[in-house]
CSV table of C-alpha atoms in Angstrom, one decimal:
chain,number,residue,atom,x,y,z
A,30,UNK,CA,0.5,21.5,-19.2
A,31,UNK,CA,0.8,23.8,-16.2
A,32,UNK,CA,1.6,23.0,-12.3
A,33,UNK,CA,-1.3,21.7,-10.6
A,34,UNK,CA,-1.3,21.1,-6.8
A,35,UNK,CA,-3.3,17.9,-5.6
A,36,UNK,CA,-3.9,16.2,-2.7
A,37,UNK,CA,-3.8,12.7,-2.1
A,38,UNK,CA,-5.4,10.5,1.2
A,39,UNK,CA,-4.7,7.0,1.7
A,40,UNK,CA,-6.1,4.4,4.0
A,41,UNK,CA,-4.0,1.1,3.8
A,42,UNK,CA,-4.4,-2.5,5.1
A,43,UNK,CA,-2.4,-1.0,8.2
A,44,UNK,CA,-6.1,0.6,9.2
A,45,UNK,CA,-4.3,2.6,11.3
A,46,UNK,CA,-5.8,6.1,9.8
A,47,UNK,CA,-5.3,8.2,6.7
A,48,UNK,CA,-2.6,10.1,5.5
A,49,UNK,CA,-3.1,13.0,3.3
A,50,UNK,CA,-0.4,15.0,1.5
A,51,UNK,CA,-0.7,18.5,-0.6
A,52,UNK,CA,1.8,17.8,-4.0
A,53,UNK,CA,2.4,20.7,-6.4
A,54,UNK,CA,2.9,18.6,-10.1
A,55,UNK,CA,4.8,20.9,-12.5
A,56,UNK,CA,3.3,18.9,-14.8
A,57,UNK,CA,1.4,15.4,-15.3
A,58,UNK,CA,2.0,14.1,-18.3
A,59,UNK,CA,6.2,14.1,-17.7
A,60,UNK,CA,7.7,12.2,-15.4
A,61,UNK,CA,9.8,14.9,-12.6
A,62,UNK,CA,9.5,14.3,-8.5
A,63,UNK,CA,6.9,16.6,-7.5
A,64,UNK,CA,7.1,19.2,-4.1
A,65,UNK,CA,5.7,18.2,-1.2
A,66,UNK,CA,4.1,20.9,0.1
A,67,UNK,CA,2.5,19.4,3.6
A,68,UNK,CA,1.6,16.1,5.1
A,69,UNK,CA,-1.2,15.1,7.9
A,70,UNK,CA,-2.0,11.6,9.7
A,71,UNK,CA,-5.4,11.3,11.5
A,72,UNK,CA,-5.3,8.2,13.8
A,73,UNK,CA,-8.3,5.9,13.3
A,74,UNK,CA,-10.4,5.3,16.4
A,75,UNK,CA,-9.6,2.1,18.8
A,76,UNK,CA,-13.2,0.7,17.9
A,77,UNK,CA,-12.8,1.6,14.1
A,78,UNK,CA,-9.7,-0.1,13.3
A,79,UNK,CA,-10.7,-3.5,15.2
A,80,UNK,CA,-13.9,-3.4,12.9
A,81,UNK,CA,-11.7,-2.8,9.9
A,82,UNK,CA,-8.8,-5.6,10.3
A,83,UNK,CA,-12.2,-8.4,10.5
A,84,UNK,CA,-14.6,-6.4,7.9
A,85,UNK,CA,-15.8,-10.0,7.3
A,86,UNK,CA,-18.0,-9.6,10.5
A,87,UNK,CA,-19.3,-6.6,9.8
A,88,UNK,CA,-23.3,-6.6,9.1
A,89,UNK,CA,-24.2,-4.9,5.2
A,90,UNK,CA,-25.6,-1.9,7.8
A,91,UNK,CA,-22.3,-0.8,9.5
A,92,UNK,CA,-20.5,-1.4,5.9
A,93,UNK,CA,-23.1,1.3,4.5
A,94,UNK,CA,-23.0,3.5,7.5
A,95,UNK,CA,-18.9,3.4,7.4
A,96,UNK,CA,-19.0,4.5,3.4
A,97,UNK,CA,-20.4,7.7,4.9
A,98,UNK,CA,-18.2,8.0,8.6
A,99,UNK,CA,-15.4,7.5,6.8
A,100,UNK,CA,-15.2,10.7,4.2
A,101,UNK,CA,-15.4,12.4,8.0
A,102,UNK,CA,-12.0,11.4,9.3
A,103,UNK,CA,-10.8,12.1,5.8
A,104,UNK,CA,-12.0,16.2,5.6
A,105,UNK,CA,-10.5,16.0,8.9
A,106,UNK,CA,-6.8,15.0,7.2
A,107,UNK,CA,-6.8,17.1,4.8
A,108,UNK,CA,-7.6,20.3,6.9
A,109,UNK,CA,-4.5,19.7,8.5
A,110,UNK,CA,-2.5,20.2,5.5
A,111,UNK,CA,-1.4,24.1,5.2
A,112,UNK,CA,-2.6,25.9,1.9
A,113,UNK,CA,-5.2,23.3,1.3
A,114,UNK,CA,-7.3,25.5,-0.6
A,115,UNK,CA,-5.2,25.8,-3.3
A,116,UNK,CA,-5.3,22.5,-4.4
A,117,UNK,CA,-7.2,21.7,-7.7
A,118,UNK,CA,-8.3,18.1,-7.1
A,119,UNK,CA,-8.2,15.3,-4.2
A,120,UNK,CA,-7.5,12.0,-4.5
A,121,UNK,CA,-9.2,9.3,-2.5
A,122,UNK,CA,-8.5,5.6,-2.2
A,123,UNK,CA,-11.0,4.6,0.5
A,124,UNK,CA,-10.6,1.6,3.0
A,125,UNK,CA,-10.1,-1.6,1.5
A,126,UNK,CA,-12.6,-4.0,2.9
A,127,UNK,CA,-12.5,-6.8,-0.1
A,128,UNK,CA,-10.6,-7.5,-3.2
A,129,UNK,CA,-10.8,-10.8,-5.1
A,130,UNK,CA,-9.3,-10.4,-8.4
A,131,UNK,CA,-9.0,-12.8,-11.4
A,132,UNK,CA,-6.0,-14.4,-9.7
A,133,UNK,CA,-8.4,-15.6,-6.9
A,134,UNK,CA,-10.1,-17.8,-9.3
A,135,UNK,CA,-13.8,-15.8,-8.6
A,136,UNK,CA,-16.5,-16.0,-10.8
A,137,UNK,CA,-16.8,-11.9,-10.9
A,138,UNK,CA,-13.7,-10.1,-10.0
A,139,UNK,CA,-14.6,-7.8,-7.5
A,140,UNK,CA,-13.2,-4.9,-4.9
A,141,UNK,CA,-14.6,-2.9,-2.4
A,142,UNK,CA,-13.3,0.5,-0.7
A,143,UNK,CA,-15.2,2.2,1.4
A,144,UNK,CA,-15.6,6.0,1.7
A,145,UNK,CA,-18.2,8.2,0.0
A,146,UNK,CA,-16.4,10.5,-2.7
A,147,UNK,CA,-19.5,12.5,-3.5
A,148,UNK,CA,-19.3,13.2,0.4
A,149,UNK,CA,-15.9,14.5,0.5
A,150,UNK,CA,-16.4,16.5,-2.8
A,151,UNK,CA,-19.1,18.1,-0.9
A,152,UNK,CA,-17.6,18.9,2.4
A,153,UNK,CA,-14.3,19.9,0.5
A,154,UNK,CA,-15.7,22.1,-2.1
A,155,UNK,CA,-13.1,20.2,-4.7
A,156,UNK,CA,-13.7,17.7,-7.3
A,157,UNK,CA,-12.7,14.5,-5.6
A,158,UNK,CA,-11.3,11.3,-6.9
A,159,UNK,CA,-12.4,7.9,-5.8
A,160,UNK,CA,-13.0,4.1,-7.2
A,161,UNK,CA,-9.9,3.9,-8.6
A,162,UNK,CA,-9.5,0.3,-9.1
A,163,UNK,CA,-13.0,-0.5,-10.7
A,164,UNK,CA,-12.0,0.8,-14.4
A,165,UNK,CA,-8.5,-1.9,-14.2
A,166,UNK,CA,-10.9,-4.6,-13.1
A,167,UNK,CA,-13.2,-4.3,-15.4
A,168,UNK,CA,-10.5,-4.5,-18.2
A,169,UNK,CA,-9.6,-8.0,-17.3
A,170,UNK,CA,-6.9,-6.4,-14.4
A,171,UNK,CA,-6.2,-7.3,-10.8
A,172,UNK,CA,-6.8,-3.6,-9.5
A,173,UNK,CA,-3.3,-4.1,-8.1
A,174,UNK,CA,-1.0,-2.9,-7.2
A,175,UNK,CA,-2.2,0.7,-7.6
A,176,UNK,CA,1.0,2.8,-7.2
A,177,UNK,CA,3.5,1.4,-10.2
A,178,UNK,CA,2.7,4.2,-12.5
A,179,UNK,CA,3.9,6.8,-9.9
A,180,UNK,CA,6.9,5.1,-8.8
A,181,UNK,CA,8.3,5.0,-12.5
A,182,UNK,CA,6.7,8.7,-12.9
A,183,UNK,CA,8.2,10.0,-9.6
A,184,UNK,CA,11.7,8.7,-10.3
A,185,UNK,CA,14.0,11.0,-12.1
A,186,UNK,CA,15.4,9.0,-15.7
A,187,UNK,CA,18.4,6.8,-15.4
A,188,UNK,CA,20.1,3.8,-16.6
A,189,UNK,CA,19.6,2.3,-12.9
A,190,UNK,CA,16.8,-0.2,-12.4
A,191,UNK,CA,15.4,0.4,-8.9
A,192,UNK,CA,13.0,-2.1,-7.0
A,193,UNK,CA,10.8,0.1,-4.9
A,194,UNK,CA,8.9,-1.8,-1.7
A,195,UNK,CA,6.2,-0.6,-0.4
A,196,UNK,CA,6.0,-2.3,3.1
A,197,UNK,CA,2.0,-1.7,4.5
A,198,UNK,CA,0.4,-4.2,5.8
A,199,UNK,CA,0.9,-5.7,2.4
A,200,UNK,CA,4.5,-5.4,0.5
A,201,UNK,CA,4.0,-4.8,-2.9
A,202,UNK,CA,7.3,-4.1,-5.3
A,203,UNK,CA,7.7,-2.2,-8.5
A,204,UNK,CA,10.7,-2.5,-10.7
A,205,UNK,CA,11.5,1.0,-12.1
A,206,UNK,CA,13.6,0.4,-15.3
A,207,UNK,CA,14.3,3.5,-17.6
A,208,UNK,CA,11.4,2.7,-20.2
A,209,UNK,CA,7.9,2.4,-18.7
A,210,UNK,CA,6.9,-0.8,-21.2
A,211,UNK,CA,9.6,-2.7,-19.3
A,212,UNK,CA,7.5,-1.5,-15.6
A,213,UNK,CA,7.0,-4.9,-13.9
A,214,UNK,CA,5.4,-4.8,-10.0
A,215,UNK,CA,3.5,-6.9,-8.1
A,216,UNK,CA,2.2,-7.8,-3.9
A,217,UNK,CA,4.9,-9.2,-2.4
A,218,UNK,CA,2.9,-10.8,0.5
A,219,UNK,CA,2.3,-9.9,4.1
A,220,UNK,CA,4.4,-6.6,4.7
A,221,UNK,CA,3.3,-6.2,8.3
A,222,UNK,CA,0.4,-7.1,8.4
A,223,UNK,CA,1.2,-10.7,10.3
A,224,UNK,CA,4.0,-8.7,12.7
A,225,UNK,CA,1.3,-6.0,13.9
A,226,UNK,CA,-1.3,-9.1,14.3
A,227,UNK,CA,1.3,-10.8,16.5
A,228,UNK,CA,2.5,-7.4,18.1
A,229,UNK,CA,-1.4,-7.1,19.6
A,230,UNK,CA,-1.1,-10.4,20.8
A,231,UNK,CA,1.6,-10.9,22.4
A,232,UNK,CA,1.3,-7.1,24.2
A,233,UNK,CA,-2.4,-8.4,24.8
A,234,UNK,CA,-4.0,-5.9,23.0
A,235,UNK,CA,-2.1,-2.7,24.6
A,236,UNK,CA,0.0,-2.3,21.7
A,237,UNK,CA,-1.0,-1.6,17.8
A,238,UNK,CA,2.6,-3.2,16.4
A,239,UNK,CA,5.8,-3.0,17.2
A,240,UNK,CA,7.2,-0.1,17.3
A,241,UNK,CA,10.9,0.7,16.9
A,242,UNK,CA,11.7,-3.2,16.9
A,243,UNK,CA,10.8,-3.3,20.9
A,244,UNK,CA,9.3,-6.7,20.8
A,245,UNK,CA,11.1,-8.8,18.6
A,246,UNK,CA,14.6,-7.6,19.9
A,247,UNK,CA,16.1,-10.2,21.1
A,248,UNK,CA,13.9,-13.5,19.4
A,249,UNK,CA,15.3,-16.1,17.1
A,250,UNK,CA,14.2,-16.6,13.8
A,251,UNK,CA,12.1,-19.9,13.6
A,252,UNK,CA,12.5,-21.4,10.4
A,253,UNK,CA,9.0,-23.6,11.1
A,254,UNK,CA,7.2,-19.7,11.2
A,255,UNK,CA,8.9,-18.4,8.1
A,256,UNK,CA,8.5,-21.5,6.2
A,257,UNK,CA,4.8,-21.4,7.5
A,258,UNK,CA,3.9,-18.0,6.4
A,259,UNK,CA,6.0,-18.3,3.0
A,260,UNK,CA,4.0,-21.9,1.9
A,261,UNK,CA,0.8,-19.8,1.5
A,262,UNK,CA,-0.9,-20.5,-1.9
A,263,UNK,CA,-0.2,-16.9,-2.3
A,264,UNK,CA,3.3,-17.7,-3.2
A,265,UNK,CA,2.3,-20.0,-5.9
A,266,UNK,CA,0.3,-17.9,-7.9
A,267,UNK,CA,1.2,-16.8,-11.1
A,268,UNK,CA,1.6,-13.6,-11.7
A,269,UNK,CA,0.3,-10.9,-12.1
A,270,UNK,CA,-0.9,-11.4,-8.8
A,271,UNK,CA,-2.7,-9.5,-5.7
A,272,UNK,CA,-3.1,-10.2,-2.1
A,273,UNK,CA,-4.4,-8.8,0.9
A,274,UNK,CA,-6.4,-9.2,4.4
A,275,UNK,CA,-8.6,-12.0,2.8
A,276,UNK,CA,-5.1,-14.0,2.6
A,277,UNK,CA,-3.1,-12.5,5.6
A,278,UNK,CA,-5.5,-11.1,8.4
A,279,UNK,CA,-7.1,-12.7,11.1
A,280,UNK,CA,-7.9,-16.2,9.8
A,281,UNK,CA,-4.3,-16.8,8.8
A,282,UNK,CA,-2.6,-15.6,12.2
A,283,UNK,CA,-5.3,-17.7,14.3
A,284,UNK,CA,-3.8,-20.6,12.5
A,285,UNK,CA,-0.2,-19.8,12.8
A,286,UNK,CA,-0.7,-19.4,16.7
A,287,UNK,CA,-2.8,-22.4,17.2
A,288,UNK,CA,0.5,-24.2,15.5
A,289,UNK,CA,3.6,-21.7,16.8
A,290,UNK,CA,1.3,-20.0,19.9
A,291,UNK,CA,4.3,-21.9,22.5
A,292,UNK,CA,6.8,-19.9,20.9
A,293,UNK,CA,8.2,-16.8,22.4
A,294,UNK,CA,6.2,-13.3,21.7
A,295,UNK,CA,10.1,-12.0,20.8
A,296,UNK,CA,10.8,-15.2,17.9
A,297,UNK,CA,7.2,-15.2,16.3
A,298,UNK,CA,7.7,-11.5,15.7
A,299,UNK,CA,11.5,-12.0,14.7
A,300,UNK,CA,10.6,-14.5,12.2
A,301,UNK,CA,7.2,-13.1,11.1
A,302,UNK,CA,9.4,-10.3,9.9
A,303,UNK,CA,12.3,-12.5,8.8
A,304,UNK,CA,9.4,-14.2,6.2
A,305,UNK,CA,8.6,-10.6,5.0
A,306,UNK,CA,12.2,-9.6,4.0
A,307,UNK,CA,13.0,-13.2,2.2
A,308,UNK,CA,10.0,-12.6,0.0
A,309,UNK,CA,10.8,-8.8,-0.9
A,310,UNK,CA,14.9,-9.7,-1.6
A,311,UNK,CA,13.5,-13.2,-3.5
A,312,UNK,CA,11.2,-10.4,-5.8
A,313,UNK,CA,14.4,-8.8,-6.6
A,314,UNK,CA,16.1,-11.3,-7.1
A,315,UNK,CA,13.5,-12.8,-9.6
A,316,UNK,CA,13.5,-9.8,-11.8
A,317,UNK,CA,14.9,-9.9,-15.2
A,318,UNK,CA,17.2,-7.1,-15.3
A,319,UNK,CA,19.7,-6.9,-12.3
A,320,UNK,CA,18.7,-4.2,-9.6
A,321,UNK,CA,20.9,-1.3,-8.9
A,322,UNK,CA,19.1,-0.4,-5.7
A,323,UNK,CA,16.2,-1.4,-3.1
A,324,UNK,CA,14.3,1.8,-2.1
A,325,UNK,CA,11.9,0.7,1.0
A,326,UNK,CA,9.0,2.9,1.5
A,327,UNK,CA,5.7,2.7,3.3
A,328,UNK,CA,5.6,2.3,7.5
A,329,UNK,CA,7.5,-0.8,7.4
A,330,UNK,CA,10.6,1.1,5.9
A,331,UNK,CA,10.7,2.3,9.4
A,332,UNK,CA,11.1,-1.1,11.6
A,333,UNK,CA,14.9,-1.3,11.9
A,334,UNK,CA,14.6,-4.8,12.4
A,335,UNK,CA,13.4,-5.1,9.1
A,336,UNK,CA,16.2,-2.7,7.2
A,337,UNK,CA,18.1,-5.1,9.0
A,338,UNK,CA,17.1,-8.4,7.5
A,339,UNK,CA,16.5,-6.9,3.9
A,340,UNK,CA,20.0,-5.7,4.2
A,341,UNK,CA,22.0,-9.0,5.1
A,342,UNK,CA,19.4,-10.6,3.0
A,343,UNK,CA,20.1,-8.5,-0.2
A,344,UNK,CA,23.7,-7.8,-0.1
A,345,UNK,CA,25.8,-6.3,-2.4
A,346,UNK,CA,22.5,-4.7,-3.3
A,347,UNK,CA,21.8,-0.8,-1.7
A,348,UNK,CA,19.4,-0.8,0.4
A,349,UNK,CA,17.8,2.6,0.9
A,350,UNK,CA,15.2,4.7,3.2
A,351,UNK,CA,14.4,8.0,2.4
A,352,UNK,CA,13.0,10.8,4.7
A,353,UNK,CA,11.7,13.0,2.6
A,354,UNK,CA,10.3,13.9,-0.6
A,355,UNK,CA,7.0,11.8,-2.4
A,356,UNK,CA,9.0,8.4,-1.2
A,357,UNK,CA,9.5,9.2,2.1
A,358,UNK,CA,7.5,6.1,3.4
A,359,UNK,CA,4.5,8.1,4.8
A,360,UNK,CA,4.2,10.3,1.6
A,361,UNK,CA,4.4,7.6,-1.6
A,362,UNK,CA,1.0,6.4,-1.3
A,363,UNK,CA,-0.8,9.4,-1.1
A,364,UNK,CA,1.6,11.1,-3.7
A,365,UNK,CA,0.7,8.3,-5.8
A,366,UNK,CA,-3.5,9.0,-4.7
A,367,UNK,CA,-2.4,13.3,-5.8
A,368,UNK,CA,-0.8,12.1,-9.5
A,369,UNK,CA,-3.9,9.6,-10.3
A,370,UNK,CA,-6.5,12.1,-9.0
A,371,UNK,CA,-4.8,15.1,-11.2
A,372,UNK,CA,-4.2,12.5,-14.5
A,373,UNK,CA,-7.7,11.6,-14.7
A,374,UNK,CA,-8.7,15.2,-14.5
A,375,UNK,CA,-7.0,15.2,-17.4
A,376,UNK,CA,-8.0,12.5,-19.0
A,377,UNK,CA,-4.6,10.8,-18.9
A,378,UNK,CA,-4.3,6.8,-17.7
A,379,UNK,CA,-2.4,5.8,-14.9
A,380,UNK,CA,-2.9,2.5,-14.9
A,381,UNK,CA,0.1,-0.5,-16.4
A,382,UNK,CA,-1.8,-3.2,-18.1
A,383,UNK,CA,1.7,-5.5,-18.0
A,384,UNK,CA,1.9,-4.7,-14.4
A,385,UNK,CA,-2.2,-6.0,-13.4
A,386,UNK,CA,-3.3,-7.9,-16.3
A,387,UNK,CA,-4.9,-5.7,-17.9
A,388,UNK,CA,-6.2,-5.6,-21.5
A,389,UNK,CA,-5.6,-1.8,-21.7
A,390,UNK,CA,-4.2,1.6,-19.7
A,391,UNK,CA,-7.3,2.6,-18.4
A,392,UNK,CA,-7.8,6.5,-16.8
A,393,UNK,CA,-8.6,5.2,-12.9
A,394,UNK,CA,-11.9,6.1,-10.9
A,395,UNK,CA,-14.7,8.4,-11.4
A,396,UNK,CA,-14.7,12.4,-10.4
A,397,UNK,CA,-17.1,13.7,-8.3
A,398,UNK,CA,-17.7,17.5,-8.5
């Protein structure tokens, strides 16, 4: 098959804004680390991301007129990009606003993202991607976690088993071993999702998380917080397993603070992110084949408080940032949106039924022209 270029735009449970990245694939169906050709952010309004870290309290009115708002703030990405013309397909995850898999014990498995991709074909003028976890939940899968396929696609063939971490608001983990049948990932838990909770409040609202460290230099690590955070029913789920805001937002930090709300801003935050680095090295450490390296990506890769604790917590194991190329930790997810987006316009899957439960690959979301 011959290079395609594609564009990917994620929208994590950060609800900070979108990223969008323009990929050129020499091919898709052979794993090789793609070029990254440009990168854009667009910030999400104040107002916007309040309503989307509670989308439990949104009426079914706002929810509709958001599917359409959003595909506006996404054009809006991807025009930033240089030479974004030239791509041949978009992909588009949407906002998460719900997702209650078969490990949540539902009735109905069920997921909801937000963001019209008939609208964003239309303002584009490309085919556009979107609804890509509807065809791994309706094969019996949790939807989740969506980027596996790319990590093991994106990393070059080798006799080293990597653990990549994705820290968002939730951390999810994929161990890359040489032969993709031997793929296993899951959600870790809260990446920093409970840390940018606790960043608002203890700034009081003037700050979104905490950036470069600033507020938790200096805490302690209280071992009543981390225990608190990591006894979560999440923890005792079997796998495969998938988590999210429904487990982690707003409800579950109103209760640590009623219980830890004495506490210095500094040592919730120190030990909010002290919980997130035992569960990602306790992942590794649970896998069957011994990991080489630990390759953290996603914005939490960037809190050097965190390196920190993954580090000491890890060791002898590498730990590793990079800051550049498709796992640079703004680029993997919507690198991972690009290869989805440009394998189902092939008609190739990108889904790992070991990885979600799954009773087959399936080829992920619907194309809109």
């Amino acid at each position: 098959m011959s290079a395609v270029r594609a564009i990917g735009l994620m929208s994590g449970t950060s609800c900070d804004g979108v990223d969008a990245l323009l990929v050129e694939l020499a091919h898709v169906d052979e794993r090789h680390e793609p070029r990254v050709l440009g990168h854009s952010h667009v910030p999400f309004p104040t107002q916007l991301r309040a309503e989307l870290r509670d989308p439990t309290e949104l009426t079914l009115r706002r929810v509709a007129e958001l599917h359409f708002e959003l595909p506006q703030l996404y054009h809006a990405a991807v025009q930033g990009l240089p030479q974004w013309r030239s791509a041949a397909v978009c992909g588009m995850h949407g906002q998460t606003v719900w997702h209650a898999p078969p490990s949540h014990g539902v009735p109905v498995s069920n997921t909801l993202q937000l963001g019209s991709s008939g609208t964003l074909a239309h303002l584009l003028g490309m085919p556009v991607v979107g609804d890509m976890r509807g065809a791994d939940l309706a094969r019996g899968g949790e939807g989740a976690p969506i980027a596996p396929f790319s990590h093991w696609f994106f990393t070059p063939p080798s006799s080293r088993t990597r653990l990549v971490v994705n820290v968002g608001g939730i951390a999810n983990y994929t161990c890359v071993t040489p032969e993709v049948e031997h793929v296993t990932a899951a959600d870790v838990g809260p990446g920093m999702m409970i840390t940018d909770a606790l960043a608002r409040h203890v700034s009081r609202g003037a700050l979104d998380c905490d950036h470069d460290g600033e507020l938790s230099e200096g805490g302690d690590i209280d071992r009543a917080v981390v225990d608190f955070i990591l006894g979560h029913p999440f923890f005792r789920r079997a796998a495969p397993r998938s988590t999210g805001r429904e487990d982690f937002g707003g409800g579950f930090v109103a209760a640590l603070l009623v219980r830890f709300g004495g506490l210095e801003g500094a040592t919730l935050l120190r030990s909010s992110l002290w919980a997130t680095a035992t569960a990602i090295v306790q992942a590794a450490r649970e896998q069957a084949r011994p990991i080489d390296e630990i390759l953290l990506t996603g914005g939490g890769a960037r809190h050097p408080g965190l390196r920190e604790m993954v580090a000491e917590q890890a060791a002898p194991i590498p730990v590793l940032v990079h800051d550049a190329g498709v796992f640079a930790p703004e680029h993997h997810e919507p690198a991972a949106m690009a290869l989805i987006a440009a394998r189902t316009l092939a008609r190739l899957p990108s889904s790992l039924p070991r990885v979600t439960g799954a009773r087959e690959a399936a080829i992920l979301g619907h194309v809109h022209w």
